[in-house]
Tab-separated table of C-alpha atoms in Angstrom:
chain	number	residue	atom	x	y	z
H	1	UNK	CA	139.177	145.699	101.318
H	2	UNK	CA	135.329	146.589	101.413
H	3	UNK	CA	135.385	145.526	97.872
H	4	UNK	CA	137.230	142.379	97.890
H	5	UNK	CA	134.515	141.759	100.537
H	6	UNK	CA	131.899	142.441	98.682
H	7	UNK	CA	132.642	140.215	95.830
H	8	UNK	CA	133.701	137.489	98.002
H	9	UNK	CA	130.056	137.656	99.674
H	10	UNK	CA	128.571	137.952	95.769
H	11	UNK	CA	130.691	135.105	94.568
H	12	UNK	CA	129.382	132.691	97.351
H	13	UNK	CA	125.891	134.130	97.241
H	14	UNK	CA	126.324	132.919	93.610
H	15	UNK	CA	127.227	129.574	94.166
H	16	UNK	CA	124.733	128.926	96.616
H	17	UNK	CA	121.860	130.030	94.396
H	18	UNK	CA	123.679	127.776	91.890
H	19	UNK	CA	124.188	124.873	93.696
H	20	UNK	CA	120.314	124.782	95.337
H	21	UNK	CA	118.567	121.591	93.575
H	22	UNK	CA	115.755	122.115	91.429
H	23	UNK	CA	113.975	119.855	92.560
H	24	UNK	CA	112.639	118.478	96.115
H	25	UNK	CA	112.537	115.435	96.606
H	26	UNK	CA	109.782	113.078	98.520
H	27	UNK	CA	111.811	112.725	102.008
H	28	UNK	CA	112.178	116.323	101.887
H	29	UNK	CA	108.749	117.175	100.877
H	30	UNK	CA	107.236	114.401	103.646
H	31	UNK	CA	109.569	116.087	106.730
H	32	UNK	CA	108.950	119.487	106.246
H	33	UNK	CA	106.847	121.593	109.133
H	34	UNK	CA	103.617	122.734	106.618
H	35	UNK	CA	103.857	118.764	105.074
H	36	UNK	CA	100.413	117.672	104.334
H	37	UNK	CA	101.827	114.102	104.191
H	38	UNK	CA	103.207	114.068	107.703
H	39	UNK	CA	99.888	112.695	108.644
H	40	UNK	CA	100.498	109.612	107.135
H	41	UNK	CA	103.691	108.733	109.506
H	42	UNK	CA	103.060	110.849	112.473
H	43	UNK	CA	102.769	108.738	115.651
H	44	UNK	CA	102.998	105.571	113.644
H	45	UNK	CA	105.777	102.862	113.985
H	46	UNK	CA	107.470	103.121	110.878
H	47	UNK	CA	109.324	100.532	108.895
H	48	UNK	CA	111.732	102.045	106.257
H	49	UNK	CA	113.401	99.859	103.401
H	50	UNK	CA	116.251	102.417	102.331
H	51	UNK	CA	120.450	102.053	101.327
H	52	UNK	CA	122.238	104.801	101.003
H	53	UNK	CA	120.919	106.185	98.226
H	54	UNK	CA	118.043	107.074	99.824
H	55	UNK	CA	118.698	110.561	101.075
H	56	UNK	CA	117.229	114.472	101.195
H	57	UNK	CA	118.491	116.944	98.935
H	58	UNK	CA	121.148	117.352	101.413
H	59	UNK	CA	122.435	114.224	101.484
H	60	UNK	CA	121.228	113.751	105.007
H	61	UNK	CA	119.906	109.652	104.862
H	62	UNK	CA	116.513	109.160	105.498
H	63	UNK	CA	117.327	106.299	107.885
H	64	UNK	CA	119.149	109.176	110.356
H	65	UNK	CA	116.217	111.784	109.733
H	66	UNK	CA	113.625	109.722	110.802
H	67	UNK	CA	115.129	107.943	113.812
H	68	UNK	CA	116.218	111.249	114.999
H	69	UNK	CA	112.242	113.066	114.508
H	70	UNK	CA	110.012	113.046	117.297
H	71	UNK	CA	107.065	112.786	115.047
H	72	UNK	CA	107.180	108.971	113.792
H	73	UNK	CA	108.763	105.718	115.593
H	74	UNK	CA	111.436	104.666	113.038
H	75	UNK	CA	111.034	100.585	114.470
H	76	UNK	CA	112.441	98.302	111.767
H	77	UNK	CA	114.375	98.953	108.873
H	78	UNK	CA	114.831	96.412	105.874
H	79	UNK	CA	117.843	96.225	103.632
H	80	UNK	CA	117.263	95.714	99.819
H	81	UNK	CA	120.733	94.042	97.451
H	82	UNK	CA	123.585	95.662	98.681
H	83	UNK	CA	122.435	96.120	102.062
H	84	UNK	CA	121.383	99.504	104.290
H	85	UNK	CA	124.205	101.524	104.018
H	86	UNK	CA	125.459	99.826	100.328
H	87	UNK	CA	128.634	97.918	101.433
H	88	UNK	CA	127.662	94.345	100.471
H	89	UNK	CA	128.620	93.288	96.536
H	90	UNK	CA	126.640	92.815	93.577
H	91	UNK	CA	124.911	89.452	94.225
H	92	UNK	CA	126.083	88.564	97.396
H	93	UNK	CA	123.317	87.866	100.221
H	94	UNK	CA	122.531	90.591	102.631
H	95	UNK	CA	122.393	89.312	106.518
H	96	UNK	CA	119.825	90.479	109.590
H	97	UNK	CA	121.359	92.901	111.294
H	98	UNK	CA	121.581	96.207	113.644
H	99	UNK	CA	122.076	99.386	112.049
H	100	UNK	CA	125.277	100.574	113.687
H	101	UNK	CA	124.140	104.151	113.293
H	102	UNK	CA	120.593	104.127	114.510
H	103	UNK	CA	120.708	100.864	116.704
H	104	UNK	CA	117.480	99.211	114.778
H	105	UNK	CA	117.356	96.115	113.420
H	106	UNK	CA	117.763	95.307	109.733
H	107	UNK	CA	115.797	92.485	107.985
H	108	UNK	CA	116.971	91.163	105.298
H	109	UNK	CA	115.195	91.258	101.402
H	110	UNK	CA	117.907	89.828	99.725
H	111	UNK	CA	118.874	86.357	101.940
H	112	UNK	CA	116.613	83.456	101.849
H	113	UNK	CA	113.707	85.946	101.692
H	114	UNK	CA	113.206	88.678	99.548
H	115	UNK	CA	109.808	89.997	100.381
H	116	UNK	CA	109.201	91.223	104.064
H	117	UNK	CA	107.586	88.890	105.702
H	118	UNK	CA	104.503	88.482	107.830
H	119	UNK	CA	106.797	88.442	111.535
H	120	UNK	CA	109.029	91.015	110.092
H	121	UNK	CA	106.290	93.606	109.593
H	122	UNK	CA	104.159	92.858	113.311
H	123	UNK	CA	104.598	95.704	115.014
H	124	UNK	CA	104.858	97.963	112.247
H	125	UNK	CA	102.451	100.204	111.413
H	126	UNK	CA	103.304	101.722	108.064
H	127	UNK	CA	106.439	100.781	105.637
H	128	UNK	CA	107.959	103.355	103.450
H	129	UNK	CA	110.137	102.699	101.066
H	130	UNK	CA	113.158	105.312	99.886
H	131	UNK	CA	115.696	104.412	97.496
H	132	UNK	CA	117.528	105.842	94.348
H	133	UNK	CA	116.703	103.678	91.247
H	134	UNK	CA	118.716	103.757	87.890
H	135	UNK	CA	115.754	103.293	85.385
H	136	UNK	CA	116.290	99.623	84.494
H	137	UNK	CA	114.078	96.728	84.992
H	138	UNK	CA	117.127	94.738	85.828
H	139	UNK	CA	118.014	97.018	88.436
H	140	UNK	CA	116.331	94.622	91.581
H	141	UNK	CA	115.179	97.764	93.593
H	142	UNK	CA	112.136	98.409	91.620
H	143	UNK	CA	111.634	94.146	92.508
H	144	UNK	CA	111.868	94.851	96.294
H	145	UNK	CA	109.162	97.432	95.701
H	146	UNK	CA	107.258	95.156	93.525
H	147	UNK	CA	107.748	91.985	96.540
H	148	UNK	CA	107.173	94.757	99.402
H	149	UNK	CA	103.626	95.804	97.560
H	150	UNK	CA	102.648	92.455	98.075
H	151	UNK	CA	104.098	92.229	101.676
H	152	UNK	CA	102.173	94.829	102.313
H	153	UNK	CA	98.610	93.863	100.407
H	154	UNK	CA	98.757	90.372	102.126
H	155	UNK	CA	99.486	91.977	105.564
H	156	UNK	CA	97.168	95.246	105.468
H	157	UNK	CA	99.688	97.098	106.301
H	158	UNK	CA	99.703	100.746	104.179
H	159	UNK	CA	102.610	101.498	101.749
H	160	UNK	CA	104.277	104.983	101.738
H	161	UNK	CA	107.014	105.581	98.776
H	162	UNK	CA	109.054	108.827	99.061
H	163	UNK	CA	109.216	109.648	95.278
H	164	UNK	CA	112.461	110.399	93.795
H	165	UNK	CA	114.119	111.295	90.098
H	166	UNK	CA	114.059	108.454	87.286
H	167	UNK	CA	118.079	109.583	85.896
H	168	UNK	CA	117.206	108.538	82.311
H	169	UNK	CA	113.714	110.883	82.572
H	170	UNK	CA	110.265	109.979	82.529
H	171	UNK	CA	109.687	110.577	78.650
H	172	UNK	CA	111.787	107.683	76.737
H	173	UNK	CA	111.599	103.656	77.534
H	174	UNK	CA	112.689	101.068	75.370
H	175	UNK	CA	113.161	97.160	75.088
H	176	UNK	CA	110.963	94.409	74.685
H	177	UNK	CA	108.229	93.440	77.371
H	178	UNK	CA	108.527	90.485	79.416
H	179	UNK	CA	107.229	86.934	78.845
H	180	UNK	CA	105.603	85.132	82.076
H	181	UNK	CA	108.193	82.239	82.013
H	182	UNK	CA	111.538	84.849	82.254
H	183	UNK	CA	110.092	86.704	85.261
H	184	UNK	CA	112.654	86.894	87.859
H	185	UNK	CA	114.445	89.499	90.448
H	186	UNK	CA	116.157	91.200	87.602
H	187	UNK	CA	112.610	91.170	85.440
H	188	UNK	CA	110.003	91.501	88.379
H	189	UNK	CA	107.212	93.539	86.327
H	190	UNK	CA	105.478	93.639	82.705
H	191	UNK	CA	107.629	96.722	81.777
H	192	UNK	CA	109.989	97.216	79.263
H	193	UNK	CA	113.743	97.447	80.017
H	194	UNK	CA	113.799	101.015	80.396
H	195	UNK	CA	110.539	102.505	81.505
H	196	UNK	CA	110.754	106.036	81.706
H	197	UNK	CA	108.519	106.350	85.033
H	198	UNK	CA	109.910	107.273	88.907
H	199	UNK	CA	109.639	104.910	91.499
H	200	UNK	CA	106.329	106.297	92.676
H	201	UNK	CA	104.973	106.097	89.482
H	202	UNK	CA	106.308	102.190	88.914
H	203	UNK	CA	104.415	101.305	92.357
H	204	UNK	CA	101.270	102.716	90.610
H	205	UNK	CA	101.149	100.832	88.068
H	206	UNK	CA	102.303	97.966	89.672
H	207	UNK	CA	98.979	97.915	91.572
H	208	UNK	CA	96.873	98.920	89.186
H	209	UNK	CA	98.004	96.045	86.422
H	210	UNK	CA	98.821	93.956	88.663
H	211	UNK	CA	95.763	94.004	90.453
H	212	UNK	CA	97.758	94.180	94.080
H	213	UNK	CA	95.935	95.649	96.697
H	214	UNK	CA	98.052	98.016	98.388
H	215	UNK	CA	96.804	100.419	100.274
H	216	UNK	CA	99.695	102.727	98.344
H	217	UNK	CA	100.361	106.629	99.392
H	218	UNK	CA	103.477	107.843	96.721
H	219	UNK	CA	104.661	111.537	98.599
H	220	UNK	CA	105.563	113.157	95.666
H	221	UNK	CA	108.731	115.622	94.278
H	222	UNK	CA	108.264	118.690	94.122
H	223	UNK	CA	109.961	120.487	90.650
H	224	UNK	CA	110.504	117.508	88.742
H	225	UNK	CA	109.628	117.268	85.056
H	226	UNK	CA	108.946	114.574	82.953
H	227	UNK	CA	111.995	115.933	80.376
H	228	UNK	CA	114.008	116.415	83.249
H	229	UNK	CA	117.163	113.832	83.288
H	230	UNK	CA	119.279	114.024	86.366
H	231	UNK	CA	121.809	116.343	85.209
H	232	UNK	CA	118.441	118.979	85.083
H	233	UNK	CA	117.509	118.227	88.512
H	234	UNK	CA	120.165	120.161	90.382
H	235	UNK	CA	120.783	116.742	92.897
H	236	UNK	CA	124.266	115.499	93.987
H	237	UNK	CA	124.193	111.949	92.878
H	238	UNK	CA	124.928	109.509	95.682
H	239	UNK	CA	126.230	106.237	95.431
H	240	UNK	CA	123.108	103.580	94.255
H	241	UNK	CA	125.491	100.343	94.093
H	242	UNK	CA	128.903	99.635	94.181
H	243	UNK	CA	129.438	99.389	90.612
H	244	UNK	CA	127.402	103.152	89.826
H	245	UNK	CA	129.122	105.475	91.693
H	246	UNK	CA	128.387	108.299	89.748
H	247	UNK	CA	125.251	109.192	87.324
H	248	UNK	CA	127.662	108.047	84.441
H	249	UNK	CA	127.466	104.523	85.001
H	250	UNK	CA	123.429	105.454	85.659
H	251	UNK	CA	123.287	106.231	82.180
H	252	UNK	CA	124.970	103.246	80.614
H	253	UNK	CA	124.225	100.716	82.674
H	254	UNK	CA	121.604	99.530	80.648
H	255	UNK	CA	123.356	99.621	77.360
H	256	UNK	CA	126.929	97.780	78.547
H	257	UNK	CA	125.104	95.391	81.351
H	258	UNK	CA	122.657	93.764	78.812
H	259	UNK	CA	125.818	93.199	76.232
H	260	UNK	CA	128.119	91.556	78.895
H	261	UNK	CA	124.266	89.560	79.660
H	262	UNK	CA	123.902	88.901	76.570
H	263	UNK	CA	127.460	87.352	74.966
H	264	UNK	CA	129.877	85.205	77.347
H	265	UNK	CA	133.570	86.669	77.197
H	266	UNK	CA	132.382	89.917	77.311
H	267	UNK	CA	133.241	92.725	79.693
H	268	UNK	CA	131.249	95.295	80.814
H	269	UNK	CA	134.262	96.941	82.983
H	270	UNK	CA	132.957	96.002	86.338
H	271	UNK	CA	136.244	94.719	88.034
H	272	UNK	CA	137.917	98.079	86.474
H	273	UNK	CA	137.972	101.729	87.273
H	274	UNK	CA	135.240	101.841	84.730
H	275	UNK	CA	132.627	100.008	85.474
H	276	UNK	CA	129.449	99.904	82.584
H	277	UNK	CA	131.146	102.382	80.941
H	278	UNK	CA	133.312	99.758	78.413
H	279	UNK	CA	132.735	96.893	76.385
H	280	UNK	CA	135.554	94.624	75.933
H	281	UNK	CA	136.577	91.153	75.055
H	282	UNK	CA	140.291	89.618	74.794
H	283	UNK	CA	139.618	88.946	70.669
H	284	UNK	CA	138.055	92.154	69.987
H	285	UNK	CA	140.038	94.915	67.479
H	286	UNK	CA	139.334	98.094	69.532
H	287	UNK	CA	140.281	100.812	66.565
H	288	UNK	CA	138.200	98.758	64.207
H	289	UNK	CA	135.297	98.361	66.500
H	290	UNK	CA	135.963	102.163	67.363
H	291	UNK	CA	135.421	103.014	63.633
H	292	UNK	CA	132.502	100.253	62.947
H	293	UNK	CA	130.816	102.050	65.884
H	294	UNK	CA	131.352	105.619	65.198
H	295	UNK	CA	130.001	105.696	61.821
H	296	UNK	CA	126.478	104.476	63.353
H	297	UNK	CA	126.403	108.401	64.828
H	298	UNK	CA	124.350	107.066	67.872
H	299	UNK	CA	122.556	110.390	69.728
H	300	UNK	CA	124.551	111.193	72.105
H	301	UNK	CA	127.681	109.115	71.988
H	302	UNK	CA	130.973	108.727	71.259
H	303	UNK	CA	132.975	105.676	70.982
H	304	UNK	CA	137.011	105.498	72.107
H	305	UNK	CA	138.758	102.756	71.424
H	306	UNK	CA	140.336	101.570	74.816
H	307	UNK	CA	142.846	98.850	76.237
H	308	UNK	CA	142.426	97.705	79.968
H	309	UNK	CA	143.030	94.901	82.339
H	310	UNK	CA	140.557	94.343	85.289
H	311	UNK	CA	142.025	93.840	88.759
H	312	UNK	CA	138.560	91.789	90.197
H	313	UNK	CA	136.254	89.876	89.123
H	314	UNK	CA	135.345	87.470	85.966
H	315	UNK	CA	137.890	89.195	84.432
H	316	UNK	CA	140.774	89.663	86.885
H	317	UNK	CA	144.290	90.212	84.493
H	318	UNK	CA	142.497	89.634	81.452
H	319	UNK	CA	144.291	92.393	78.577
H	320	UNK	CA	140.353	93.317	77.484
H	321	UNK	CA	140.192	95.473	74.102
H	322	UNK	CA	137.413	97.305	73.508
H	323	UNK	CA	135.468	100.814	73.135
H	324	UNK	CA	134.688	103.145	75.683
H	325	UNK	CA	131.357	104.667	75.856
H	326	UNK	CA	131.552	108.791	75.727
H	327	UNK	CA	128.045	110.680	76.761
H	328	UNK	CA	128.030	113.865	74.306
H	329	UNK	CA	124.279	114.467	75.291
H	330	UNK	CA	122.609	112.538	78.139
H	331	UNK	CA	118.887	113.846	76.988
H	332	UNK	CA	119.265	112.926	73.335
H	333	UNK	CA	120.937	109.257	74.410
H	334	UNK	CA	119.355	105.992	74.193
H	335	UNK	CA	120.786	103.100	76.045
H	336	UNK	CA	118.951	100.020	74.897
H	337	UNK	CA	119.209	101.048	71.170
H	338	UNK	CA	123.225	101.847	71.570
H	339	UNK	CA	123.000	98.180	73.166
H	340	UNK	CA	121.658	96.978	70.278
H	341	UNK	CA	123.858	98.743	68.005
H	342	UNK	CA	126.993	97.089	70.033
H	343	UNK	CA	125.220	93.839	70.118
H	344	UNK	CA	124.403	93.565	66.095
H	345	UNK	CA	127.783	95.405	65.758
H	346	UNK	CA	129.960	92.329	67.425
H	347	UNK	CA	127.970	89.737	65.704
H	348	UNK	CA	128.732	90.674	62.379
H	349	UNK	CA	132.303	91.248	62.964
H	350	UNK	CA	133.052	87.934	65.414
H	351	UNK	CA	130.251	85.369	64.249
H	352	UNK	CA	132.862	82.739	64.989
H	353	UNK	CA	134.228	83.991	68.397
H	354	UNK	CA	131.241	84.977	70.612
H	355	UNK	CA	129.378	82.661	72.499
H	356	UNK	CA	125.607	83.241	73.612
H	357	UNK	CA	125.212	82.949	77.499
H	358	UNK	CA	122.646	80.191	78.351
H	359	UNK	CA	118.903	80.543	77.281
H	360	UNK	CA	117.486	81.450	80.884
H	361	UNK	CA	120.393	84.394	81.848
H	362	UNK	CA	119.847	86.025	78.502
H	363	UNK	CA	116.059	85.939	78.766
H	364	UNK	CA	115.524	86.825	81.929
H	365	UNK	CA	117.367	89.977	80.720
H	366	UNK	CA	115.542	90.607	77.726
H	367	UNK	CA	112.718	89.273	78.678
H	368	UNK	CA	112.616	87.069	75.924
H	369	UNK	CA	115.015	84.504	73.737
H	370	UNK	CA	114.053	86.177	70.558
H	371	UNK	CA	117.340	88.467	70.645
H	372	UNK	CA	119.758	85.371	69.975
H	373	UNK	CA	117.529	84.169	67.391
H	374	UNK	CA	117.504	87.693	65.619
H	375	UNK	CA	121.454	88.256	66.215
H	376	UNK	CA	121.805	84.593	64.498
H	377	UNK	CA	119.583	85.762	61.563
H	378	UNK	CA	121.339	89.118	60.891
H	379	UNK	CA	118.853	91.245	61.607
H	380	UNK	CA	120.141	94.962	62.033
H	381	UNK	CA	119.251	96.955	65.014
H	382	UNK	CA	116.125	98.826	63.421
H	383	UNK	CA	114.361	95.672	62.372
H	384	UNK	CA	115.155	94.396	66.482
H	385	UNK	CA	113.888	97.651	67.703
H	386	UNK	CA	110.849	97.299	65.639
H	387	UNK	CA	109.966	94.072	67.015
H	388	UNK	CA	109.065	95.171	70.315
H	389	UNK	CA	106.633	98.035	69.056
H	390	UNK	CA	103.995	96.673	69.596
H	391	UNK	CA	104.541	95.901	73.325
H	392	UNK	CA	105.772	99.284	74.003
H	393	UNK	CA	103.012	101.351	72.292
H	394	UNK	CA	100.651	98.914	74.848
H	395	UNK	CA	102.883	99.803	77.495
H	396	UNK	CA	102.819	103.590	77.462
H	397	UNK	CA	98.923	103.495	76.667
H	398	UNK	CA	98.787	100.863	80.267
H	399	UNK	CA	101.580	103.549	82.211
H	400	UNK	CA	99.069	106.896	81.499
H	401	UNK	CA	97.230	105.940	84.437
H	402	UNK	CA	99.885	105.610	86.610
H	403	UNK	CA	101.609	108.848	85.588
H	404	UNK	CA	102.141	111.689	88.250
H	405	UNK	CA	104.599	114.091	86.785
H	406	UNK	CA	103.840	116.705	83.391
């Protein structure tokens, strides 16, 4: 019995030491009792824009921590796409509200206005922003802090980001930059479509090439590394959007979205139980595209040829043929050249069946119309990839400065 005891206590011992996260994030790293950072919030009336991906390594939300401390007055919360606790859909408008859990009231940043606004922040003597990005320009958190920076330059009021992981790691980005004219929500900043930096980091150089003037405070993580992806980090991944619910569709969502942006009749398997993890059309030959794919050898993925029917959406009881995207190595994977490869892949085998999507959605993607022009020519994914070079090799010589993380 003393035994069996013994290794029961070892076995759990063990998976608690397992289980701890590597790394701590900002919330956790602003709240604790020794913070040097709790300056910045304590006695202050705070306004938080959060979902429910922003939460401590504990998956406590920072919207609960902070109304129940005693240190800071949590006063006004604002709720980016999907709203404050992530229940609204993909594109749908977000209303003013009460927090049900907290009784304070939510303003809206994606209604009619998508920036706080000069009455929403009275009253409020710091904002702090804490949510979970995916890596992605298109992904419109990273806009909301972009529109909130200026909220908060034009207002005086200081800016406090609670720094958290970038999934796809802060060493690789990739894509072209972004020309004035296609700036929008789902291209806010002159970054590439992957950008390799954390949120913190983003809001950095936001103000400094941007020239914004935000009085800006990023609390940094504690543990993270540059190398790091999110499988390295030790966190439980929670929920960023309806359509990610797991680091997964984190990963691919930049490969699969920008194909089902790019080419009309496309699916991206939102609508299914696997959502940004296909690619699928009702013409497409899924073996053949399976094999076309597969002898690319793409780091770190496989391709399965897959049948499925979608039960929402654009989509809804379509029979959609098509590949499924298999990770085999996170770290070595690159989603914007495997969206490429797909992209120059379908083009040469259904010239005749695919259809562009109009000039504006597929540039405010890419951040440029050069793509179709280059699919239309033939050009293989190399000589695409090689077109943005230039941009890039500005970008990560403009990003240095904003860097926090070895």
């Amino acid at each position: 019995m003393k035994i069996h005891s013994v290794i029961a206590v070892s076995f759990f011992a063990l998976q608690s030491a397992v289980a701890a996260p590597v790394v701590k994030l900002g919330v956790d790293v602003l709240l604790q009792s020794d913070s040097v950072y709790l300056s910045l919030v304590e006695g202050k009336r705070v306004g938080l824009i959060t979902n429910q991906s922003g939460v401590d390594s504990a998956l406590v939300p920072t919207v609960d921590r902070l109304a129940r401390d005693s240190r800071v007055s949590l006063v006004r919360l604002f709720g980016p796409e999907h709203g404050i606790r992530g229940e609204v859909p993909a594109g749908e408008k977000v209303a003013d509200d009460r927090d049900p859990q907290t009784g304070v009231r939510v303003v809206s940043l994606y209604g009619k206005d998508r920036k706080p606004s000069k009455a929403a922040l009275e009253g409020v003597d710091i904002l702090m922003f804490d949510i979970q990005d995916v890596g992605s320009r298109t992904y419109t958190y990273i806009s909301t802090l972009g529109e909130a920076m200026r909220a908060c330059a034009e207002t005086q009021t200081p800016l406090v980001v609670l720094d958290r992981p970038n999934p796809l790691s802060g060493t690789h980005f990739e894509g072209p930059m972004i020309e004035d004219r296609f700036r929008s929500f789902i291209g806010w900043g002159p970054i590439p479509v992957t950008h390799g930096m954390t949120l913190g980091e983003a809001a950095r150089f936001f103000n400094d090439q941007l020239k914004i003037g935000c009085t800006l405070h990023v609390v940094p993580m504690r543990g993270w590394k540059r190398s790091m992806i999110w499988d390295d980090t030790g966190l439980s991944w929670t929920i960023t959007s309806p359509h990610i619910p797991s680091v997964t569709q984190a990963y691919l969502y930049a490969t699969t979205g920008m194909v089902s942006a790019t080419f009309q009749g496309v699916s991206d398997g939102v609508g299914s139980t696997m959502p940004f993890e296909v690619i699928g059309a009702e013409f497409i030959d899924a073996s053949n595209l399976e094999r076309t794919l597969q002898v690319l050898n793409l780091p770190g993925v496989r391709f399965q040829a897959i049948y499925y029917k979608p039960f929402y959406g654009s989509f809804k009881d379509k029979p959609l043929r098509g590949v499924r995207l298999r990770l085999t190595d996170p770290r070595a994977y690159r989603p914007i050249r495997t969206s490429i490869a797909i992209l120059t892949t379908l083009q040469a085998m259904y010239p005749e069946k695919l259809v562009f999507k109009d000039e504006r959605p597929v540039g405010i993607h890419w951040g440029n119309n050069e793509l179709r022009r280059q699919l239309e020519a033939g050009l293989g994914s190399d000589a695409i990839i090689d077109s943005w070079r230039s941009g890039n090799i500005e970008f990560e010589a403009a990003r240095q400065r904003a860097l926090i993380y070895d």
